[in-house]
Amino acid sequence: MDILGLIPSFGGLLFTLAAFVIALSVIVAIHEYGHYIVGRWSGIHAEVFSIGFGPVLYSRTDKRGTVWQFAALPFGGYVKFKGDADAASATSDSELVSGLTPDERRMTMQGAPLWARAATVAAGPIFNFILSVVVFSVLIMSRGVTSDPLTVAELTPLPFDEIGLEAGDEILSIAGLEITDVESFSDVTAELPEEPLLNYVVRRGETTRTVTAPHPLTTLVVSLQPRSAAMDAGLEVGDVITAIDGAPTILFETLRTSVGNSDGEPLALDVWNAGEMRDVTLTPKRVDLPLPEGGFETRWLIGISGGTYFTPETETPGLWRALGYGADQTVFIIQSSLSALYNVAVGAISSCNLSGPIGIAETSGDVASQGLVDFIWFIAVLSTAVGLINLFPIPVLDGGHLVFHAWEAVSGKPPSDRALKVMMIVGLTVVLSFMLFALSNDILCP
């Protein structure tokens, strides 16, 4: 056996695991901190705040008597409140609670008012959503939004001899189609003739001139999708696909059509990058894509995103605009996730769209390999998903606890301890069954 040959694979596995643990730990920490801080504000005392399960690796006790700890199994976490019989806060330690004074009992989850318990439970998922909104907002503020007028800030190298654009050019029209503002640019690109070179009218300094440059949407790889055919085949951001199965390919729309018509057959790509050519063979994957209006579209994809070969100048959006963008992104992820679950349940799309821990770990590693910004973005996406799942009305999840609290609000009393135990067992069975199903997808799905 070639032991040295295993080192890169082993290193990749460690990187994937590390990325997964970091992403999960951040999300769990925010989720559990939501429970903790709202519980504290509501007068409920937290005895233990744990990141991970199992043997304790490190702990300290703060001035309020809460033990903060890291445990050996970093695949989750919990907050154990005063009087809880377990970390799930589903049942109380009856013997302990019965011996408490009224003031001490008020500091337990079971002895707190209904509003305090419901707020503490709901805070976990809400903090996950807040994390997502904040991250999306900060990222859009750091990246900026395209500013008016449309001005070239930087050019990506392309395999063309004639690129008349220069940094600082203000683009006024392309192929005779006027660009009135940034919003009109996407409409113009959709109407451009499918030719490799076009005439651009630009304002350069104090003069207006016509230059020849490539179509804005070439076959430049702008980003890669995790766990995609392109990433598996070793394509990189900055690659330019010049041919598919020997046929020259200049425009991204042509590339999209060729991949879509492949019917899953292997494709041989000619790839250019920084003056060097290489051959890449990959097989498109069948993917269910969420549509803006709802529902899904099934297409053959290789997992790359295109864009313009010039980077436009940007400006930093205002705080409220950025927060609005962050909220929109979070809502879109929630809607897409719910739509995906519904379409899987009714058989409209493949159940392979549901990933388990292996798939999420692989995605974590793939995204982390593309850079810190992409990894932070992925954490925000995953945080939204975790918050949403925890709101499902299943016992053992936060949504199940909220259902119990709603029952108490209507009936005037909480479910009996016996009923709680039965429902917790049922809920745990449902959650474990779902996890096993998702894990089987990781193993069996292509």
mmCIF file of N, CA, C and O in Angstrom, residues 180-235:
data_model
loop_
_atom_site.group_PDB
_atom_site.id
_atom_site.type_symbol
_atom_site.label_atom_id
_atom_site.label_comp_id
_atom_site.label_asym_id
_atom_site.label_seq_id
_atom_site.Cartn_x
_atom_site.Cartn_y
_atom_site.Cartn_z
ATOM 1 N N THR A 180 -28.686 52.611 -19.270
ATOM 2 C CA THR A 180 -29.082 53.848 -18.590
ATOM 3 C C THR A 180 -28.671 53.839 -17.114
ATOM 4 O O THR A 180 -28.390 54.887 -16.545
ATOM 5 N N ASP A 181 -28.684 52.655 -16.483
ATOM 6 C CA ASP A 181 -28.273 52.528 -15.092
ATOM 7 C C ASP A 181 -27.893 51.081 -14.831
ATOM 8 O O ASP A 181 -27.955 50.224 -15.731
ATOM 9 N N VAL A 182 -27.495 50.774 -13.614
ATOM 10 C CA VAL A 182 -27.051 49.422 -13.283
ATOM 11 C C VAL A 182 -28.165 48.408 -13.494
ATOM 12 O O VAL A 182 -27.937 47.300 -13.995
ATOM 13 N N GLU A 183 -29.400 48.779 -13.148
ATOM 14 C CA GLU A 183 -30.519 47.843 -13.276
ATOM 15 C C GLU A 183 -30.773 47.461 -14.727
ATOM 16 O O GLU A 183 -31.221 46.351 -15.027
ATOM 17 N N SER A 184 -30.491 48.372 -15.646
ATOM 18 C CA SER A 184 -30.760 48.090 -17.058
ATOM 19 C C SER A 184 -29.715 47.162 -17.671
ATOM 20 O O SER A 184 -29.933 46.609 -18.749
ATOM 21 N N PHE A 185 -28.575 46.975 -16.994
ATOM 22 C CA PHE A 185 -27.485 46.183 -17.573
ATOM 23 C C PHE A 185 -27.914 44.730 -17.802
ATOM 24 O O PHE A 185 -27.607 44.139 -18.846
ATOM 25 N N SER A 186 -28.631 44.129 -16.835
ATOM 26 C CA SER A 186 -29.053 42.732 -17.003
ATOM 27 C C SER A 186 -30.026 42.590 -18.163
ATOM 28 O O SER A 186 -30.008 41.586 -18.883
ATOM 29 N N ASP A 187 -30.883 43.597 -18.367
ATOM 30 C CA ASP A 187 -31.812 43.559 -19.505
ATOM 31 C C ASP A 187 -31.042 43.651 -20.826
ATOM 32 O O ASP A 187 -31.371 42.960 -21.801
ATOM 33 N N VAL A 188 -30.006 44.470 -20.839
ATOM 34 C CA VAL A 188 -29.208 44.627 -22.061
ATOM 35 C C VAL A 188 -28.484 43.330 -22.386
ATOM 36 O O VAL A 188 -28.466 42.881 -23.545
ATOM 37 N N THR A 189 -27.856 42.700 -21.403
ATOM 38 C CA THR A 189 -27.101 41.466 -21.660
ATOM 39 C C THR A 189 -28.008 40.363 -22.185
ATOM 40 O O THR A 189 -27.571 39.513 -22.971
ATOM 41 N N ALA A 190 -29.280 40.353 -21.767
ATOM 42 C CA ALA A 190 -30.211 39.328 -22.244
ATOM 43 C C ALA A 190 -30.558 39.522 -23.715
ATOM 44 O O ALA A 190 -30.968 38.565 -24.394
ATOM 45 N N GLU A 191 -30.389 40.735 -24.240
ATOM 46 C CA GLU A 191 -30.760 41.027 -25.625
ATOM 47 C C GLU A 191 -29.567 41.093 -26.569
ATOM 48 O O GLU A 191 -29.734 41.303 -27.780
ATOM 49 N N LEU A 192 -28.348 40.932 -26.048
ATOM 50 C CA LEU A 192 -27.160 41.059 -26.886
ATOM 51 C C LEU A 192 -27.066 39.930 -27.902
ATOM 52 O O LEU A 192 -27.479 38.795 -27.621
ATOM 53 N N PRO A 193 -26.540 40.206 -29.091
ATOM 54 C CA PRO A 193 -26.326 39.135 -30.067
ATOM 55 C C PRO A 193 -25.283 38.143 -29.544
ATOM 56 O O PRO A 193 -24.363 38.514 -28.815
ATOM 57 N N GLU A 194 -25.443 36.882 -29.916
ATOM 58 C CA GLU A 194 -24.536 35.843 -29.432
ATOM 59 C C GLU A 194 -23.284 35.811 -30.302
ATOM 60 O O GLU A 194 -23.064 34.888 -31.088
ATOM 61 N N GLU A 195 -22.480 36.835 -30.132
ATOM 62 C CA GLU A 195 -21.232 36.955 -30.872
ATOM 63 C C GLU A 195 -20.084 37.120 -29.881
ATOM 64 O O GLU A 195 -20.259 37.726 -28.816
ATOM 65 N N PRO A 196 -18.911 36.590 -30.209
ATOM 66 C CA PRO A 196 -17.795 36.650 -29.253
ATOM 67 C C PRO A 196 -17.289 38.047 -28.973
ATOM 68 O O PRO A 196 -16.894 38.360 -27.857
ATOM 69 N N LEU A 197 -17.295 38.932 -29.994
ATOM 70 C CA LEU A 197 -16.806 40.297 -29.827
ATOM 71 C C LEU A 197 -17.902 41.298 -30.167
ATOM 72 O O LEU A 197 -18.640 41.113 -31.146
ATOM 73 N N LEU A 198 -18.002 42.345 -29.361
ATOM 74 C CA LEU A 198 -19.035 43.356 -29.542
ATOM 75 C C LEU A 198 -18.418 44.746 -29.419
ATOM 76 O O LEU A 198 -17.327 44.917 -28.862
ATOM 77 N N ASN A 199 -19.137 45.722 -29.932
ATOM 78 C CA ASN A 199 -18.705 47.120 -29.796
ATOM 79 C C ASN A 199 -19.278 47.732 -28.515
ATOM 80 O O ASN A 199 -20.489 47.645 -28.263
ATOM 81 N N TYR A 200 -18.416 48.318 -27.739
ATOM 82 C CA TYR A 200 -18.798 49.013 -26.505
ATOM 83 C C TYR A 200 -18.575 50.514 -26.709
ATOM 84 O O TYR A 200 -17.525 50.919 -27.217
ATOM 85 N N VAL A 201 -19.523 51.317 -26.295
ATOM 86 C CA VAL A 201 -19.311 52.755 -26.219
ATOM 87 C C VAL A 201 -19.023 53.087 -24.760
ATOM 88 O O VAL A 201 -19.827 52.777 -23.866
ATOM 89 N N VAL A 202 -17.863 53.684 -24.509
ATOM 90 C CA VAL A 202 -17.447 53.950 -23.131
ATOM 91 C C VAL A 202 -17.034 55.411 -22.994
ATOM 92 O O VAL A 202 -16.643 56.068 -23.971
ATOM 93 N N ARG A 203 -17.121 55.900 -21.777
ATOM 94 C CA ARG A 203 -16.571 57.211 -21.451
ATOM 95 C C ARG A 203 -15.262 56.968 -20.721
ATOM 96 O O ARG A 203 -15.233 56.371 -19.645
ATOM 97 N N ARG A 204 -14.180 57.395 -21.312
ATOM 98 C CA ARG A 204 -12.850 57.210 -20.737
ATOM 99 C C ARG A 204 -12.247 58.585 -20.489
ATOM 100 O O ARG A 204 -11.887 59.296 -21.431
ATOM 101 N N GLY A 205 -12.209 58.962 -19.223
ATOM 102 C CA GLY A 205 -11.758 60.310 -18.898
ATOM 103 C C GLY A 205 -12.767 61.324 -19.385
ATOM 104 O O GLY A 205 -13.953 61.258 -19.044
ATOM 105 N N GLU A 206 -12.313 62.235 -20.230
ATOM 106 C CA GLU A 206 -13.202 63.290 -20.738
ATOM 107 C C GLU A 206 -13.749 62.973 -22.125
ATOM 108 O O GLU A 206 -14.497 63.769 -22.697
ATOM 109 N N THR A 207 -13.368 61.807 -22.669
ATOM 110 C CA THR A 207 -13.776 61.495 -24.047
ATOM 111 C C THR A 207 -14.684 60.271 -24.087
ATOM 112 O O THR A 207 -14.655 59.419 -23.197
ATOM 113 N N THR A 208 -15.487 60.205 -25.154
ATOM 114 C CA THR A 208 -16.333 59.038 -25.414
ATOM 115 C C THR A 208 -15.782 58.339 -26.643
ATOM 116 O O THR A 208 -15.512 58.982 -27.665
ATOM 117 N N ARG A 209 -15.629 57.034 -26.564
ATOM 118 C CA ARG A 209 -15.052 56.299 -27.687
ATOM 119 C C ARG A 209 -15.716 54.933 -27.807
ATOM 120 O O ARG A 209 -16.364 54.446 -26.870
ATOM 121 N N THR A 210 -15.535 54.301 -28.976
ATOM 122 C CA THR A 210 -16.033 52.950 -29.224
ATOM 123 C C THR A 210 -14.858 51.987 -29.220
ATOM 124 O O THR A 210 -13.853 52.231 -29.909
ATOM 125 N N VAL A 211 -14.999 50.903 -28.441
ATOM 126 C CA VAL A 211 -13.937 49.896 -28.360
ATOM 127 C C VAL A 211 -14.546 48.524 -28.620
ATOM 128 O O VAL A 211 -15.765 48.327 -28.477
ATOM 129 N N THR A 212 -13.693 47.583 -29.015
ATOM 130 C CA THR A 212 -14.137 46.205 -29.231
ATOM 131 C C THR A 212 -13.678 45.345 -28.053
ATOM 132 O O THR A 212 -12.518 45.402 -27.647
ATOM 133 N N ALA A 213 -14.608 44.565 -27.522
ATOM 134 C CA ALA A 213 -14.299 43.713 -26.372
ATOM 135 C C ALA A 213 -15.216 42.496 -26.403
ATOM 136 O O ALA A 213 -16.235 42.476 -27.117
ATOM 137 N N PRO A 214 -14.871 41.430 -25.649
ATOM 138 C CA PRO A 214 -15.707 40.226 -25.642
ATOM 139 C C PRO A 214 -17.113 40.487 -25.102
ATOM 140 O O PRO A 214 -17.359 41.458 -24.383
ATOM 141 N N HIS A 215 -18.018 39.615 -25.465
ATOM 142 C CA HIS A 215 -19.364 39.594 -24.896
ATOM 143 C C HIS A 215 -19.227 39.597 -23.370
ATOM 144 O O HIS A 215 -18.343 38.926 -22.815
ATOM 145 N N PRO A 216 -20.072 40.337 -22.636
ATOM 146 C CA PRO A 216 -19.920 40.408 -21.174
ATOM 147 C C PRO A 216 -19.986 39.046 -20.479
ATOM 148 O O PRO A 216 -19.318 38.837 -19.464
ATOM 149 N N LEU A 217 -20.788 38.134 -21.026
ATOM 150 C CA LEU A 217 -20.999 36.847 -20.364
ATOM 151 C C LEU A 217 -20.270 35.740 -21.128
ATOM 152 O O LEU A 217 -20.862 35.002 -21.921
ATOM 153 N N THR A 218 -18.969 35.641 -20.898
ATOM 154 C CA THR A 218 -18.177 34.579 -21.503
ATOM 155 C C THR A 218 -18.289 33.322 -20.643
ATOM 156 O O THR A 218 -19.054 33.269 -19.676
ATOM 157 N N THR A 219 -17.488 32.328 -20.976
ATOM 158 C CA THR A 219 -17.530 31.058 -20.233
ATOM 159 C C THR A 219 -16.555 31.075 -19.058
ATOM 160 O O THR A 219 -15.958 30.063 -18.703
ATOM 161 N N LEU A 220 -16.404 32.229 -18.450
ATOM 162 C CA LEU A 220 -15.550 32.387 -17.270
ATOM 163 C C LEU A 220 -16.210 31.753 -16.054
ATOM 164 O O LEU A 220 -17.409 31.961 -15.806
ATOM 165 N N VAL A 221 -15.455 30.972 -15.294
ATOM 166 C CA VAL A 221 -15.954 30.374 -14.053
ATOM 167 C C VAL A 221 -15.802 31.399 -12.939
ATOM 168 O O VAL A 221 -14.687 31.737 -12.528
ATOM 169 N N VAL A 222 -16.921 31.914 -12.454
ATOM 170 C CA VAL A 222 -16.908 32.935 -11.407
ATOM 171 C C VAL A 222 -17.007 32.314 -10.023
ATOM 172 O O VAL A 222 -16.424 32.802 -9.060
ATOM 173 N N SER A 223 -17.760 31.211 -9.904
ATOM 174 C CA SER A 223 -17.865 30.517 -8.618
ATOM 175 C C SER A 223 -18.183 29.048 -8.862
ATOM 176 O O SER A 223 -18.655 28.669 -9.938
ATOM 177 N N LEU A 224 -17.911 28.226 -7.867
ATOM 178 C CA LEU A 224 -18.135 26.781 -7.930
ATOM 179 C C LEU A 224 -19.116 26.365 -6.847
ATOM 180 O O LEU A 224 -19.062 26.867 -5.719
ATOM 181 N N GLN A 225 -20.000 25.446 -7.190
ATOM 182 C CA GLN A 225 -20.946 24.920 -6.213
ATOM 183 C C GLN A 225 -20.318 23.759 -5.455
ATOM 184 O O GLN A 225 -19.657 22.909 -6.054
ATOM 185 N N PRO A 226 -20.514 23.697 -4.140
ATOM 186 C CA PRO A 226 -19.968 22.573 -3.368
ATOM 187 C C PRO A 226 -20.542 21.234 -3.841
ATOM 188 O O PRO A 226 -21.688 21.164 -4.283
ATOM 189 N N ARG A 227 -19.731 20.184 -3.765
ATOM 190 C CA ARG A 227 -20.133 18.812 -4.093
ATOM 191 C C ARG A 227 -20.669 18.717 -5.530
ATOM 192 O O ARG A 227 -21.569 17.943 -5.814
ATOM 193 N N SER A 228 -20.112 19.530 -6.429
ATOM 194 C CA SER A 228 -20.562 19.545 -7.818
ATOM 195 C C SER A 228 -19.583 18.795 -8.696
ATOM 196 O O SER A 228 -18.453 18.478 -8.295
ATOM 197 N N ALA A 229 -20.003 18.513 -9.929
ATOM 198 C CA ALA A 229 -19.129 17.847 -10.894
ATOM 199 C C ALA A 229 -17.898 18.703 -11.181
ATOM 200 O O ALA A 229 -16.787 18.188 -11.321
ATOM 201 N N ALA A 230 -18.089 20.028 -11.250
ATOM 202 C CA ALA A 230 -16.970 20.921 -11.544
ATOM 203 C C ALA A 230 -15.929 20.899 -10.441
ATOM 204 O O ALA A 230 -14.722 20.840 -10.707
ATOM 205 N N MET A 231 -16.381 20.936 -9.194
ATOM 206 C CA MET A 231 -15.431 20.917 -8.088
ATOM 207 C C MET A 231 -14.730 19.571 -8.002
ATOM 208 O O MET A 231 -13.519 19.495 -7.762
ATOM 209 N N ASP A 232 -15.482 18.483 -8.207
ATOM 210 C CA ASP A 232 -14.875 17.147 -8.174
ATOM 211 C C ASP A 232 -13.817 16.993 -9.273
ATOM 212 O O ASP A 232 -12.823 16.287 -9.084
ATOM 213 N N ALA A 233 -14.041 17.656 -10.432
ATOM 214 C CA ALA A 233 -13.126 17.522 -11.566
ATOM 215 C C ALA A 233 -11.936 18.470 -11.475
ATOM 216 O O ALA A 233 -11.031 18.405 -12.302
ATOM 217 N N GLY A 234 -11.942 19.379 -10.484
ATOM 218 C CA GLY A 234 -10.797 20.258 -10.303
ATOM 219 C C GLY A 234 -10.873 21.582 -11.031
ATOM 220 O O GLY A 234 -9.856 22.261 -11.174
ATOM 221 N N LEU A 235 -12.058 21.983 -11.517
ATOM 222 C CA LEU A 235 -12.186 23.320 -12.098
ATOM 223 C C LEU A 235 -11.951 24.362 -11.018
ATOM 224 O O LEU A 235 -12.217 24.127 -9.837
#
